[in-house]
mmCIF file of C-alpha atoms in Angstrom:
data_model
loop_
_atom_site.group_PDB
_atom_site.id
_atom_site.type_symbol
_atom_site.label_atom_id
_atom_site.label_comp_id
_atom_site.label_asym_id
_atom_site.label_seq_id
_atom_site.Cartn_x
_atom_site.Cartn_y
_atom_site.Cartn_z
ATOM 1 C CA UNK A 615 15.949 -1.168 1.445
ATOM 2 C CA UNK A 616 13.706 -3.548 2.997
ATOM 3 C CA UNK A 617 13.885 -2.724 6.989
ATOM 4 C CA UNK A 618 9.627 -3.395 7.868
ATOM 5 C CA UNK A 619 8.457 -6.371 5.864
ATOM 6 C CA UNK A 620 4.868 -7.996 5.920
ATOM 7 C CA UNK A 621 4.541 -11.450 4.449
ATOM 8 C CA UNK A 622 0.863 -12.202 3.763
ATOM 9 C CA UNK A 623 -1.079 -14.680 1.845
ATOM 10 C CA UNK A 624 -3.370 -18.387 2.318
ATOM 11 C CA UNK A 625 -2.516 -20.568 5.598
ATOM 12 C CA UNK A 626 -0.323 -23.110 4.100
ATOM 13 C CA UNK A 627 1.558 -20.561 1.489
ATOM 14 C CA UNK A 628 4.814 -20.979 3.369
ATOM 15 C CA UNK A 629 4.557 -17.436 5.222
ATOM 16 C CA UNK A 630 6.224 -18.694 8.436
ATOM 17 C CA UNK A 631 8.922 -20.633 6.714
ATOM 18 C CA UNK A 632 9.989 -17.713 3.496
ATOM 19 C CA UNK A 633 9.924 -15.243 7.141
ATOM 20 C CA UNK A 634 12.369 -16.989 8.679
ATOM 21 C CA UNK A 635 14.471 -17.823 5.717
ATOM 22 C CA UNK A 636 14.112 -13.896 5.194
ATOM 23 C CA UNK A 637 14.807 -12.961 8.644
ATOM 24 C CA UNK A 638 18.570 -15.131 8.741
ATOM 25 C CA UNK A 639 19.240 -13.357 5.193
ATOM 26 C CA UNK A 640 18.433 -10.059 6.395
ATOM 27 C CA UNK A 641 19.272 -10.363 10.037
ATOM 28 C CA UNK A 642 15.942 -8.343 11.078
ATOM 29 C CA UNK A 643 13.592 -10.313 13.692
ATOM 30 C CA UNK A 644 10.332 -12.152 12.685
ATOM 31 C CA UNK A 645 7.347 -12.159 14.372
ATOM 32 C CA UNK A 646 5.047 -14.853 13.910
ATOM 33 C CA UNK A 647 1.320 -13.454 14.174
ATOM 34 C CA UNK A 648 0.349 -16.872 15.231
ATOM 35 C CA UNK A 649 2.672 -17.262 17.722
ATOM 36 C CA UNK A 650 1.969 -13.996 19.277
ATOM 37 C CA UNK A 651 -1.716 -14.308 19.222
ATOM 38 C CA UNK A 652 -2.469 -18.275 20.447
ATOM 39 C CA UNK A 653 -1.992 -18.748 24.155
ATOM 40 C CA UNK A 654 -2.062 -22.247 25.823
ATOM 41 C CA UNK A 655 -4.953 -24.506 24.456
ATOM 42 C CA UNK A 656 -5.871 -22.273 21.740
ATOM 43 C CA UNK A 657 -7.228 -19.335 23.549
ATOM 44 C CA UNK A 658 -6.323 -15.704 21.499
ATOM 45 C CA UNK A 659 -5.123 -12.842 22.535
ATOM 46 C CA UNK A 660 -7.885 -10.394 24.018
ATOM 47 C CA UNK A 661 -8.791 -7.711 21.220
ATOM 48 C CA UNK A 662 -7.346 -4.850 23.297
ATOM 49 C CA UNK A 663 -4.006 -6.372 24.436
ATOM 50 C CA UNK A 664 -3.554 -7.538 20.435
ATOM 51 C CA UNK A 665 -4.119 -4.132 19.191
ATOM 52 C CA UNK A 666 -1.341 -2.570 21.666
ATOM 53 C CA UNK A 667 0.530 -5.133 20.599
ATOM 54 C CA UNK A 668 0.520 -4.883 16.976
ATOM 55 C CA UNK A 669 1.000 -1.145 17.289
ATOM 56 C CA UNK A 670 4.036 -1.622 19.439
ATOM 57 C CA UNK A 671 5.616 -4.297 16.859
ATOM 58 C CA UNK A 672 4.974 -2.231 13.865
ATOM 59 C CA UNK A 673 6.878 1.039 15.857
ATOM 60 C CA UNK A 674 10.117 -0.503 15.908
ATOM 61 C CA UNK A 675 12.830 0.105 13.962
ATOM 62 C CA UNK A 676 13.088 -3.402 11.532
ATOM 63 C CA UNK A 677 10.765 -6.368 11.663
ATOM 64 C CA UNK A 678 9.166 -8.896 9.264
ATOM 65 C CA UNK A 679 5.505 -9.998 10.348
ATOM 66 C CA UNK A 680 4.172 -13.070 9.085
ATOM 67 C CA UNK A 681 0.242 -13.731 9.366
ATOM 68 C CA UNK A 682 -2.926 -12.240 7.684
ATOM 69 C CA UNK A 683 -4.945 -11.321 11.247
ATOM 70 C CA UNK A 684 -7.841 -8.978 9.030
ATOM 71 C CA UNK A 685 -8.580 -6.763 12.463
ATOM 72 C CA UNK A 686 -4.961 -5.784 12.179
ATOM 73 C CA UNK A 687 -3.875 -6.137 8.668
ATOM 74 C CA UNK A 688 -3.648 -2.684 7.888
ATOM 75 C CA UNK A 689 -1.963 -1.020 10.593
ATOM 76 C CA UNK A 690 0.684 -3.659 9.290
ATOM 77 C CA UNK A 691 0.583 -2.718 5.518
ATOM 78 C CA UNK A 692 0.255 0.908 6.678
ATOM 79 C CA UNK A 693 3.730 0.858 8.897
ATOM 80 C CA UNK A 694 5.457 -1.302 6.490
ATOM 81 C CA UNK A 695 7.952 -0.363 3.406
ATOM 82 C CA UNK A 696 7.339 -3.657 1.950
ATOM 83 C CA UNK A 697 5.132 -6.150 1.123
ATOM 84 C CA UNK A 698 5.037 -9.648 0.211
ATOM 85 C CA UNK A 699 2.108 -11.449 -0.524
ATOM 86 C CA UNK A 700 2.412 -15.022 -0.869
ATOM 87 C CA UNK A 701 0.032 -15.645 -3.707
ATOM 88 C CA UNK A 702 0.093 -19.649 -3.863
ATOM 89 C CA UNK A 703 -2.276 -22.160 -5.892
ATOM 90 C CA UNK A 704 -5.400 -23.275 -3.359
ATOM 91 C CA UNK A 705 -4.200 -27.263 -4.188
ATOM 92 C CA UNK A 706 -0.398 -26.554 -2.577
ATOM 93 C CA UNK A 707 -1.849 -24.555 0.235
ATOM 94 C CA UNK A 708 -4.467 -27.515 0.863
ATOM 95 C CA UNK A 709 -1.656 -29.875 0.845
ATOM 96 C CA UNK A 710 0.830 -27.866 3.088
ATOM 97 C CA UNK A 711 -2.001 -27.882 5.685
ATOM 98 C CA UNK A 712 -2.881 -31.572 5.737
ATOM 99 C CA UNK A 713 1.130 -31.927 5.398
ATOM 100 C CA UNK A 714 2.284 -29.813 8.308
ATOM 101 C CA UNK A 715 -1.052 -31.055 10.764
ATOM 102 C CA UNK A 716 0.605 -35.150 10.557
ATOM 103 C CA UNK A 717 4.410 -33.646 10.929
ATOM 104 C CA UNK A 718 3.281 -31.271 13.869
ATOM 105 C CA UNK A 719 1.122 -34.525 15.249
ATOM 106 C CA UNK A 720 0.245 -33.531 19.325
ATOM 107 C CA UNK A 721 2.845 -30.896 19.170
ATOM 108 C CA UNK A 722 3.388 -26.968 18.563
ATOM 109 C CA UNK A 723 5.098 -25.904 15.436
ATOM 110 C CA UNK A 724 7.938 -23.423 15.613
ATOM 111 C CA UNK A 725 5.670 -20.761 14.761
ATOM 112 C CA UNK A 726 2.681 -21.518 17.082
ATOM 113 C CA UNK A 727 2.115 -20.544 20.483
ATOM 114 C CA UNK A 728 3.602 -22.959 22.830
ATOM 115 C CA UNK A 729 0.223 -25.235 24.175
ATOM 116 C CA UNK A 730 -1.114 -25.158 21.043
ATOM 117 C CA UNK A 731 -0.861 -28.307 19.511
ATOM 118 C CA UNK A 732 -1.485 -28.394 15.478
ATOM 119 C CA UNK A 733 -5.158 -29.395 14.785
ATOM 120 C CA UNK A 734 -6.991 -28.995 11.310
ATOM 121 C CA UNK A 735 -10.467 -28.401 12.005
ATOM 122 C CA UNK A 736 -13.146 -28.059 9.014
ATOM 123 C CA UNK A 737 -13.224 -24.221 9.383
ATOM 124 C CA UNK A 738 -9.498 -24.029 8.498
ATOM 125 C CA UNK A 739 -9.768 -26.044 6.099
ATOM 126 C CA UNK A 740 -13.047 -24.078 4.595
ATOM 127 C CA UNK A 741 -10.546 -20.832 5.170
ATOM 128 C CA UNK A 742 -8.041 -22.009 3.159
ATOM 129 C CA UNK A 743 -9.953 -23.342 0.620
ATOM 130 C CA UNK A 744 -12.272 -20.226 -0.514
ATOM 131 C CA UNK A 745 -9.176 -17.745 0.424
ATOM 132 C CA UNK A 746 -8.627 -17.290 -3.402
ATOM 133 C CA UNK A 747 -12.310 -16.881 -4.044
ATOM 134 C CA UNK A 748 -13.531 -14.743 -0.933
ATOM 135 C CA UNK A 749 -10.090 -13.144 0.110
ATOM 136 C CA UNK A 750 -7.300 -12.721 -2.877
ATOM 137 C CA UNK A 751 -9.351 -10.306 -4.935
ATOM 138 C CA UNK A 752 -9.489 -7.816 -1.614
ATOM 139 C CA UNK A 753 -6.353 -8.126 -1.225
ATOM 140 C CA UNK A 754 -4.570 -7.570 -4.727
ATOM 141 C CA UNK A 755 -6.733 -4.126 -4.809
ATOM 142 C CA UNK A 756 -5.323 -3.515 -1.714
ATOM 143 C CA UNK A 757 -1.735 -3.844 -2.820
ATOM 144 C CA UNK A 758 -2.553 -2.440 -5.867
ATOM 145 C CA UNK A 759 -2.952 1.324 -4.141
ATOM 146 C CA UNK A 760 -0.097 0.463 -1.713
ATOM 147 C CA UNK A 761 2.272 -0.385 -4.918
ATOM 148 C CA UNK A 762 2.175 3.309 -5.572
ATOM 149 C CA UNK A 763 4.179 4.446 -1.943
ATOM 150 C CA UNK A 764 5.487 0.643 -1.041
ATOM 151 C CA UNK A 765 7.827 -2.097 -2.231
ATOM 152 C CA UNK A 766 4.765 -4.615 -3.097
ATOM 153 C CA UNK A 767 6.001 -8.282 -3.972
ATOM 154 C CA UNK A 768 3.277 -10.844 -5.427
ATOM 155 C CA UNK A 769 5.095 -14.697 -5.525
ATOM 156 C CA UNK A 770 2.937 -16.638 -7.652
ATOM 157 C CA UNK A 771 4.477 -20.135 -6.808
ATOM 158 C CA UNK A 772 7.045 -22.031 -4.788
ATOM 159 C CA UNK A 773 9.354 -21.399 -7.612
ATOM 160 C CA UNK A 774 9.211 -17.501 -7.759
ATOM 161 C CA UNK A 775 9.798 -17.663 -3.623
ATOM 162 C CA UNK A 776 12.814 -19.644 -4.328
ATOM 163 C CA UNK A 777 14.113 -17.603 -6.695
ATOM 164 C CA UNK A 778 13.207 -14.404 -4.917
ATOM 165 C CA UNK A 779 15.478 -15.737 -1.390
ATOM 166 C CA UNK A 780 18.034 -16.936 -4.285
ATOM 167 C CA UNK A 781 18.586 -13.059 -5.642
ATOM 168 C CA UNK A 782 18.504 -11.928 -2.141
ATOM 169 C CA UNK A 783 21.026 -14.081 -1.114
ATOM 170 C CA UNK A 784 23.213 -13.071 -3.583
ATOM 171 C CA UNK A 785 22.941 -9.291 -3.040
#
């Protein structure tokens, strides 16, 4: 039974959207790490006030957390009873980026903080492209102990998250 759910994996893997799609199957509330740590005109969450906060979200009862965040990753992974890591090609994640920074033009996204209007800044897009290279191998060890005591999920492509919210649908 999936009740605490962390969705991980590249910006641009489709984290937000498979959350929310998850959230309306399983009626449990998402929590967009982005959205929770970007106050108006970019400015994050001070260190102490996102700690409390992450330990407060990861106390409650059901939730599904979206967002990498490495300062807080694994008091998420730690408090949750499943875990899906959105492992997605570097190319579609690339794409999705450029994509979602002309659709979100001078505006938020739903999964921003309000006053934070999407930008793609060379940092980003450095982020997102070495995240397979500098990042994935980290955090497929990672799982790989957690696998023993948690529901661990790796989605290798846009067709194995389809088909995953497909089955669950039709449980």
């Amino acid at each position: 039974m999936m009740k605490k759910i962390a969705v991980i994996g590249c910006g641009g893997a489709g984290k937000s959207t498979f959350s929310r799609i998850l959230s309306e199957i399983l009626n449990i509330p998402v929590y967009h790490l982005d959205k929770l740590n970007w106050k108006p005109g970019w400015v994050p969450t001070p260190k102490v006030e996102w700690n409390y906060l992450m330990k407060n979200l990861v106390s409650k009862e059901e939730w599904i957390i979206d967002g990498n965040y490495g300062s807080t990753l694994d008091i998420r992974l730690k408090n949750a009873d499943t875990i899906i890591f959105l492992n997605m090609p570097m190319y579609l994640c690339i794409y999705r980026i450029v994509k979602r920074r002309f659709i979100y033009h001078g505006k938020s996204r739903p999964d921003m903080g309000e006053g934070c209007p999407e930008k793609l800044d060379i940092n980003f897009v450095k982020w997102v492209w070495g995240y397979n290279k500098n990042k994935k191998q980290g955090i497929l060890e990672k799982l790989n102990k957690l696998s023993i005591e948690k529901n661990v999920i790796i989605l290798n492509s846009s067709s194995e998250m389809d088909k995953f919210i497909y089955d669950l649908r039709r449980q």
